[in-house]
mmCIF file of C-alpha atoms in Angstrom:
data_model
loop_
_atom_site.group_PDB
_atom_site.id
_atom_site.type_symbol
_atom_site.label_atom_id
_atom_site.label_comp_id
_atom_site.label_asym_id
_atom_site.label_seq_id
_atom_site.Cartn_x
_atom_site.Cartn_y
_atom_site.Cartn_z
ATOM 1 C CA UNK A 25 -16.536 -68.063 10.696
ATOM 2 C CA UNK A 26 -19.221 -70.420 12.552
ATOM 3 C CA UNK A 27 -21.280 -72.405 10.050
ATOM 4 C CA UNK A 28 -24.107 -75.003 10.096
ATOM 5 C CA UNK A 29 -26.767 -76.838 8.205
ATOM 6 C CA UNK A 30 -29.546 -76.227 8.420
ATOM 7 C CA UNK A 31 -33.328 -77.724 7.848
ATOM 8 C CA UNK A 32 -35.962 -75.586 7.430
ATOM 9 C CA UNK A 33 -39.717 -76.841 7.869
ATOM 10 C CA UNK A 34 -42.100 -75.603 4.251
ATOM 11 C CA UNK A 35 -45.206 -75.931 3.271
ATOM 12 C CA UNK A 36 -44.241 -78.878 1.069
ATOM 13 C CA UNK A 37 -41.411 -80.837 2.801
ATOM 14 C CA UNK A 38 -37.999 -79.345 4.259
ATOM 15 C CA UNK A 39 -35.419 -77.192 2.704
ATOM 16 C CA UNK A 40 -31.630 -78.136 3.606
ATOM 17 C CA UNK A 41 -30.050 -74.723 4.232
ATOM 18 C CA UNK A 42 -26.693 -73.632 5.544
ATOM 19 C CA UNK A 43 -26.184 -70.720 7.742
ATOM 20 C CA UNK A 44 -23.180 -68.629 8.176
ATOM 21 C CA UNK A 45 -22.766 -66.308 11.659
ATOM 22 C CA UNK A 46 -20.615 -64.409 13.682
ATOM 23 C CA UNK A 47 -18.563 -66.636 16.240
ATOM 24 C CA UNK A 48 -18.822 -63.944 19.517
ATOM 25 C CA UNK A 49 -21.193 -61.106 20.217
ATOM 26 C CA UNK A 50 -24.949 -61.007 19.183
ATOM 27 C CA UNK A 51 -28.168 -60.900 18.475
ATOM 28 C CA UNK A 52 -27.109 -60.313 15.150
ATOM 29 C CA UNK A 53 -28.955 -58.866 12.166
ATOM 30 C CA UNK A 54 -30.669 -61.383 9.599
ATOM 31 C CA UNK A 55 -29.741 -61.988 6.591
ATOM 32 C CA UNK A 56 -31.610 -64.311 4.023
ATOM 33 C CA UNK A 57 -29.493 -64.795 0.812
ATOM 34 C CA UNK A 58 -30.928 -66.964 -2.261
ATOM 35 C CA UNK A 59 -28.331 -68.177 -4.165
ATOM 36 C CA UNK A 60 -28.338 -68.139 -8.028
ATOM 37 C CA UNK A 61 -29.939 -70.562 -10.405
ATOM 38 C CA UNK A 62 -26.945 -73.336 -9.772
ATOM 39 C CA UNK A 63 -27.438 -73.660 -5.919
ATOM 40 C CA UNK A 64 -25.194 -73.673 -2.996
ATOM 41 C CA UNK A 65 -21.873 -74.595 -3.180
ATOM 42 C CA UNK A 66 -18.121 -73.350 -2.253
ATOM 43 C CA UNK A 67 -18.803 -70.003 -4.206
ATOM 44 C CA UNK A 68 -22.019 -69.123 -1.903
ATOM 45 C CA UNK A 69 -20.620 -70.325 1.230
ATOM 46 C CA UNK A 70 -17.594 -68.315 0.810
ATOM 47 C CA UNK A 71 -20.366 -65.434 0.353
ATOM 48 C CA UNK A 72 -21.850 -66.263 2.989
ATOM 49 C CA UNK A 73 -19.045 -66.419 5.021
ATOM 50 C CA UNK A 74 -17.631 -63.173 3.953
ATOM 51 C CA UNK A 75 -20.924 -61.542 4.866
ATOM 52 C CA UNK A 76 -21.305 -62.758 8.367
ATOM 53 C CA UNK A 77 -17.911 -61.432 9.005
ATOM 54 C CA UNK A 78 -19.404 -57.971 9.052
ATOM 55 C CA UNK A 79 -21.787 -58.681 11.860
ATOM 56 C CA UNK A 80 -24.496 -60.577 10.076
ATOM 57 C CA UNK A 81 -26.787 -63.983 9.982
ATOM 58 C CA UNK A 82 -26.796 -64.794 6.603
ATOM 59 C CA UNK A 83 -29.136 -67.862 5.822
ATOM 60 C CA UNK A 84 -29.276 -69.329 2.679
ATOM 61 C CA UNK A 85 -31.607 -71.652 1.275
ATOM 62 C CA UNK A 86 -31.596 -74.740 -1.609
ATOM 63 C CA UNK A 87 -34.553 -73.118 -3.248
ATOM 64 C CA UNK A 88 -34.437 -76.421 -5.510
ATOM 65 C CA UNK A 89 -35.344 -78.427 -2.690
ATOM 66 C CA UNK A 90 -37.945 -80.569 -4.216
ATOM 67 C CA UNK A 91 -35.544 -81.472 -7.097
ATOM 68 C CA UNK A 92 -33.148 -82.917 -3.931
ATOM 69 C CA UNK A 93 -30.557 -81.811 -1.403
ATOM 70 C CA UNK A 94 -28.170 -79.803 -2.738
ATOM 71 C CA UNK A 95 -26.082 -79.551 -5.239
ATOM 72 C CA UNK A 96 -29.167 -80.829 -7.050
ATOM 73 C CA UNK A 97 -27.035 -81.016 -10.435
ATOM 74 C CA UNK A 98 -23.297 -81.786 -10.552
ATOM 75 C CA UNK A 99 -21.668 -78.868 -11.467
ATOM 76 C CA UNK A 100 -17.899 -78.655 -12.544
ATOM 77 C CA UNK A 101 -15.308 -77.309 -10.125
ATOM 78 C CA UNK A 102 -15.307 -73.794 -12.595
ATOM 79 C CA UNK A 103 -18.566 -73.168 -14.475
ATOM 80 C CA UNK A 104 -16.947 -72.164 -18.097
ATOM 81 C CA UNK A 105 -19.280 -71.556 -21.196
ATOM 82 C CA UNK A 106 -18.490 -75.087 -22.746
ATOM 83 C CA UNK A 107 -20.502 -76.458 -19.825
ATOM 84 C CA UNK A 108 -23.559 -74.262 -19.645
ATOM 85 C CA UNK A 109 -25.818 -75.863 -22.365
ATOM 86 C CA UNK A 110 -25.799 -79.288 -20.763
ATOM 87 C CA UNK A 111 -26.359 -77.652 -16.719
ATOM 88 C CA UNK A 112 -29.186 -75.380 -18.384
ATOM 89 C CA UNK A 113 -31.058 -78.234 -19.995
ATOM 90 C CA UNK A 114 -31.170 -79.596 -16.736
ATOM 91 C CA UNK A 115 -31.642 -76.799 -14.593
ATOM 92 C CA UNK A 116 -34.280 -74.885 -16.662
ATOM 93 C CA UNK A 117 -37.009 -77.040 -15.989
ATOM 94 C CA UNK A 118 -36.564 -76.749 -12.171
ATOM 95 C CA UNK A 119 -36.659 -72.926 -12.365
ATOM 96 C CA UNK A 120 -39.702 -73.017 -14.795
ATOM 97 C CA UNK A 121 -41.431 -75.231 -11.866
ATOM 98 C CA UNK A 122 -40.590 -72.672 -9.335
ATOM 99 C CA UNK A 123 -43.738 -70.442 -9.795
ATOM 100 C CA UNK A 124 -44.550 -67.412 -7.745
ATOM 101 C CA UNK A 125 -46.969 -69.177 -5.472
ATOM 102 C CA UNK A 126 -43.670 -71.598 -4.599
ATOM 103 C CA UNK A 127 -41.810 -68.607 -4.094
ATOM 104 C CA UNK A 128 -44.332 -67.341 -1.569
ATOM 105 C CA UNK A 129 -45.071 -70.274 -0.015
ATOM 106 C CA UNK A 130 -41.451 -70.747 0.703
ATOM 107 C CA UNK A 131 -40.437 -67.429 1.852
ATOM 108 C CA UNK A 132 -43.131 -67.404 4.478
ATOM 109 C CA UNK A 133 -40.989 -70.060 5.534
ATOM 110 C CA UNK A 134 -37.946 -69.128 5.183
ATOM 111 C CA UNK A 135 -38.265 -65.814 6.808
ATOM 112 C CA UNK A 136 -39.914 -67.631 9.324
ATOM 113 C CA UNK A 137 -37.054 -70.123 10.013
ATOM 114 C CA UNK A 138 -35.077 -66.817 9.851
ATOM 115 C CA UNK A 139 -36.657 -64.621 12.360
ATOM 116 C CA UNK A 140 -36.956 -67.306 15.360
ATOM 117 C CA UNK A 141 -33.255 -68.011 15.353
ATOM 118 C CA UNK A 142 -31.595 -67.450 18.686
ATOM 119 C CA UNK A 143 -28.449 -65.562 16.987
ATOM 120 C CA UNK A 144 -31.116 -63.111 15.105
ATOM 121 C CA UNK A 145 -31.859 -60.408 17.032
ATOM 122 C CA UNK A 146 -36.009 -58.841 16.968
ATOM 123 C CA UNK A 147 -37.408 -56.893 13.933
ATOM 124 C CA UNK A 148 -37.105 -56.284 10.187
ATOM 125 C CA UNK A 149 -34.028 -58.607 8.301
ATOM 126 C CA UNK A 150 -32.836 -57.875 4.535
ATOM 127 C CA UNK A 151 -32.575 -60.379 1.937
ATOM 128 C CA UNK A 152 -30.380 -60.491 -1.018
ATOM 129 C CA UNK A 153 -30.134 -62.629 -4.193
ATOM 130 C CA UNK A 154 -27.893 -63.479 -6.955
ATOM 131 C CA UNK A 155 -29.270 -64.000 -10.627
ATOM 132 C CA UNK A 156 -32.874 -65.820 -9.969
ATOM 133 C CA UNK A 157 -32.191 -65.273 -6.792
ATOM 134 C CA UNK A 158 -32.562 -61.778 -6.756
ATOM 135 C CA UNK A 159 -35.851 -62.302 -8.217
ATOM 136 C CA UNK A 160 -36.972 -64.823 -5.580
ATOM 137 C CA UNK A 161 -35.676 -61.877 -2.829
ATOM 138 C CA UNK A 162 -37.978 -59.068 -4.433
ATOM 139 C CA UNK A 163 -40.763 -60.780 -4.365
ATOM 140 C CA UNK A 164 -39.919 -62.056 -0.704
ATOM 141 C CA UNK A 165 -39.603 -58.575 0.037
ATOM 142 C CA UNK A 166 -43.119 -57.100 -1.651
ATOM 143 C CA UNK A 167 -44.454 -59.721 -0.245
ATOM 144 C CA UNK A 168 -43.670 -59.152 3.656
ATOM 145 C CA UNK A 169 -43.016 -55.418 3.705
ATOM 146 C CA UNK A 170 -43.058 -55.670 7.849
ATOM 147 C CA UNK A 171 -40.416 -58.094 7.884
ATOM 148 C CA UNK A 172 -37.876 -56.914 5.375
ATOM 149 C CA UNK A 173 -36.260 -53.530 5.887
ATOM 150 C CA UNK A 174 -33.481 -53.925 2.405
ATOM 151 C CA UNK A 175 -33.318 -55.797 -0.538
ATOM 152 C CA UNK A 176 -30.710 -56.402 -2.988
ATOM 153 C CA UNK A 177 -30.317 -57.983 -5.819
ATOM 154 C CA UNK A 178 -27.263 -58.440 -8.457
ATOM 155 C CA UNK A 179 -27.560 -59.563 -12.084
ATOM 156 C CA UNK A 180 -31.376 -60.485 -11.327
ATOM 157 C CA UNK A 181 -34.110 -60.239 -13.922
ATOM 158 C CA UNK A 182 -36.070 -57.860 -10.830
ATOM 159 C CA UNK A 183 -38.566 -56.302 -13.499
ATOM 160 C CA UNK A 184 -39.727 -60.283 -14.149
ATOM 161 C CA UNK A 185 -41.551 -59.214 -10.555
ATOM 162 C CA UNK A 186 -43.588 -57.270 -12.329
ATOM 163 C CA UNK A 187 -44.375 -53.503 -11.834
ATOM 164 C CA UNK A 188 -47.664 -54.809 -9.322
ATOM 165 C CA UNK A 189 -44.724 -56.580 -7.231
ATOM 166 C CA UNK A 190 -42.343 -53.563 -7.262
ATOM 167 C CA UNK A 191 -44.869 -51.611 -6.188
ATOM 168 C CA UNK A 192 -45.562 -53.041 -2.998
ATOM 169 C CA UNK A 193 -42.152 -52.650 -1.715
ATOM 170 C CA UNK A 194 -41.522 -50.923 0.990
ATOM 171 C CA UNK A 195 -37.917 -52.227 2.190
ATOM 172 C CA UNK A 196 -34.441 -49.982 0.974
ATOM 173 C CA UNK A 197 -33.332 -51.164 -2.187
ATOM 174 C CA UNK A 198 -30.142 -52.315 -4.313
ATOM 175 C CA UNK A 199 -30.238 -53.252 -7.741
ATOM 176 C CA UNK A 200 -26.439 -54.138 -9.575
ATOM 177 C CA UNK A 201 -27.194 -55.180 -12.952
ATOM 178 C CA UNK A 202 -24.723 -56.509 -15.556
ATOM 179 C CA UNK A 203 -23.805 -54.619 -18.539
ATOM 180 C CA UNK A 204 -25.276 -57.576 -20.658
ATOM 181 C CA UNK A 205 -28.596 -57.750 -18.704
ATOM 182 C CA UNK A 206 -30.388 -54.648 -19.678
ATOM 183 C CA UNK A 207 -30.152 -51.667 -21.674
ATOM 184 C CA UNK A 208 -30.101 -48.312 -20.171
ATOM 185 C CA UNK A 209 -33.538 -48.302 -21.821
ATOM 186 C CA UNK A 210 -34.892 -51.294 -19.883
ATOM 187 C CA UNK A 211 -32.675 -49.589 -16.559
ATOM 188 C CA UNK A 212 -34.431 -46.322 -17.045
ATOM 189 C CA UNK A 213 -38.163 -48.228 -17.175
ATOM 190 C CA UNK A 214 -37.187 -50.497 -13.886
ATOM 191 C CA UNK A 215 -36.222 -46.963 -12.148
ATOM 192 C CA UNK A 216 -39.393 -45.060 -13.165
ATOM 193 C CA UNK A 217 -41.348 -48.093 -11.652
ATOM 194 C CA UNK A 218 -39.649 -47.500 -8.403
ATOM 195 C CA UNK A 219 -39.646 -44.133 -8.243
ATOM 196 C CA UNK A 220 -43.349 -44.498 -8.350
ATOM 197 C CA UNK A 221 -43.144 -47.034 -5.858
ATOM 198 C CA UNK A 222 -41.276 -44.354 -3.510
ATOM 199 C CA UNK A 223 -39.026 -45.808 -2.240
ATOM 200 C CA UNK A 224 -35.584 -45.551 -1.396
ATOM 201 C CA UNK A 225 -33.546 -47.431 -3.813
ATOM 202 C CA UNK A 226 -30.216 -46.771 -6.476
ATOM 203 C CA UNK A 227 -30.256 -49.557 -9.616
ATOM 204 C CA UNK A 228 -27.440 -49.106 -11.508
ATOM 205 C CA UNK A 229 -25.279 -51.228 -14.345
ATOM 206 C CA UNK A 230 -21.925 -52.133 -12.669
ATOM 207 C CA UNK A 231 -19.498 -51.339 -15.838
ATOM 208 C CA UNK A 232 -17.585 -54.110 -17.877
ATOM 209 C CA UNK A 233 -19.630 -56.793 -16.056
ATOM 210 C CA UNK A 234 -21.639 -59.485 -17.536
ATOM 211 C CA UNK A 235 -24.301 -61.520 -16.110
ATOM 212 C CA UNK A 236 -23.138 -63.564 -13.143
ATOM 213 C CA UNK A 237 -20.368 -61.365 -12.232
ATOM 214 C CA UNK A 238 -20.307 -62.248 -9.057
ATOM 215 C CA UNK A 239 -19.325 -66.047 -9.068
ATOM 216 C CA UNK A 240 -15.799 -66.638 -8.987
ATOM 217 C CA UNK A 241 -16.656 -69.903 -10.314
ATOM 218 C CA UNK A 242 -17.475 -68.929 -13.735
ATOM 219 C CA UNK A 243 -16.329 -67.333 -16.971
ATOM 220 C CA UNK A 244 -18.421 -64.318 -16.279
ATOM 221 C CA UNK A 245 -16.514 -63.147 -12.841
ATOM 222 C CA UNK A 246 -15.364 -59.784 -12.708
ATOM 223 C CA UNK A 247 -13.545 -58.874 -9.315
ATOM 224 C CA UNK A 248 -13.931 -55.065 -9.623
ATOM 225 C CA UNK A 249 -17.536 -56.235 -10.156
ATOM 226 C CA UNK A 250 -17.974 -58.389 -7.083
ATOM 227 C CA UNK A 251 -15.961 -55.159 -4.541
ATOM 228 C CA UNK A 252 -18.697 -52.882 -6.001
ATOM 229 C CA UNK A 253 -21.065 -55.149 -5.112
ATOM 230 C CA UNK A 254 -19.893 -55.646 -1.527
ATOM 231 C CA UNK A 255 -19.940 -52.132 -1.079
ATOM 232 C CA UNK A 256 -23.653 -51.197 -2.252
ATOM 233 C CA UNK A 257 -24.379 -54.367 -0.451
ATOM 234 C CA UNK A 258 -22.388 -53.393 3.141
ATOM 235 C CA UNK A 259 -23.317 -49.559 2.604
ATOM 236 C CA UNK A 260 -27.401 -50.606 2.158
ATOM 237 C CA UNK A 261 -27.319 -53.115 5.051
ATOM 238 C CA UNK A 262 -25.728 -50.019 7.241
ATOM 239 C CA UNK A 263 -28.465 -48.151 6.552
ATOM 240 C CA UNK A 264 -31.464 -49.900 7.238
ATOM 241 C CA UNK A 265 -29.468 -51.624 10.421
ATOM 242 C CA UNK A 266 -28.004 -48.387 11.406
ATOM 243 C CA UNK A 267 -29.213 -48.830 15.118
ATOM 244 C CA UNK A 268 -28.589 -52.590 14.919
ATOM 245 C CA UNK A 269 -31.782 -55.138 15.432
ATOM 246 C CA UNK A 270 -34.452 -53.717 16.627
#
């Protein structure tokens, strides 16, 4: 599977990015995938990768960016629980600096970057996000509702958006949350603010899974958790590409 890096021009200096593509046919769909809170590395590209082989540009930014080129911290080959204290005390202050008006200043540019690609065919693209990043893609999506046709998000704190932010969505939606993250409570809240959104969405805890299920990486993988989350991610995409670009 064809990959490159990438820079992509922002508001407040250049974000390295890698993107993963098809090798033969084309325009393809576009995909913009934030990664979770520890960045890019072999885990996301093989993502990535994975994802393109179904037909699709899949772009995904270092959101950290302004802390450095990524990997902004230096992670451990596997991410076990012995090592998270010491990566959070340096990671949290670089995701309590990235405020909503960062967010939207960068996904103007990202999706901008995006769009103008010669492999990404005309029209709406989805975006997708694991952990914060599934945060960063919901409010990429409410905030360009012409642009961005589905959204997903897995083991993402999506109701930090904010009911104002769900509101405004307009893309298809995919929410796969971890047993740990919420409560069927808290799940039954997010839903009612997206049924009054009206859109077209299914949020759902994925069983036995904790948060970050989907990193092979770490402690918390759970394979059955990461196949259910390539098929509500592969059956969502279908739908809101069903004719292909546009």
């Amino acid at each position: 599977m064809p990959t490159t890096s990438l820079q992509i021009p922002t508001a407040d200096g250049q974000a390295d990015a890698f993107a993963a593509f098809p090798g033969h046919g084309g325009p393809h769909a576009g995909v913009l995938m934030y990664p979770d809170g520890f960045g890019i590395r072999p885990v996301l590209r093989e993502l990535a990768e994975e994802l393109a082989g179904h037909g699709y540009y899949v772009l995904v930014p270092n959101f950290l960016y302004r802390h450095g080129p990524a990997p902004v911290l230096d992670l451990p080959e596997h991410i076990g629980e012995e090592a998270r204290p010491a990566i959070f005390a340096e990671l949290m202050p670089m995701i309590q600096a990235h405020t909503t008006e960062r967010i939207l200043r960068d996904a103007d540019a990202y999706l901008q970057f995006l769009t103008t690609r010669p492999e990404v065919g005309p029209g709406p693209v989805a975006v997708t996000g694991y952990c914060i990043g599934g945060l960063l893609a919901t409010h990429t999506a409410a905030a360009h509702p012409d642009r961005v046709a589905a959204l997903a998000g897995f083991h993402a704190p999506v109701g930090a958006a904010g009911p104002d932010t769900l509101h405004r969505l307009t893309a298809r939606v995919h929410f796969g949350h971890a047993e740990t993250d919420l409560t069927p409570e808290a799940l039954a809240e997010l839903n009612r603010t997206l049924d009054a959104a009206g859109v077209e969405y299914t949020s759902e805890i994925y069983p036995g899974t904790v948060h970050g299920f989907t990193m092979a990486d770490t402690d918390a993988f759970a394979p059955a958790g990461r196949q259910l989350h390539w098929e509500r991610l592969l059956a969502l995409l279908g739908r809101a590409f069903a004719d292909g670009p546009s």
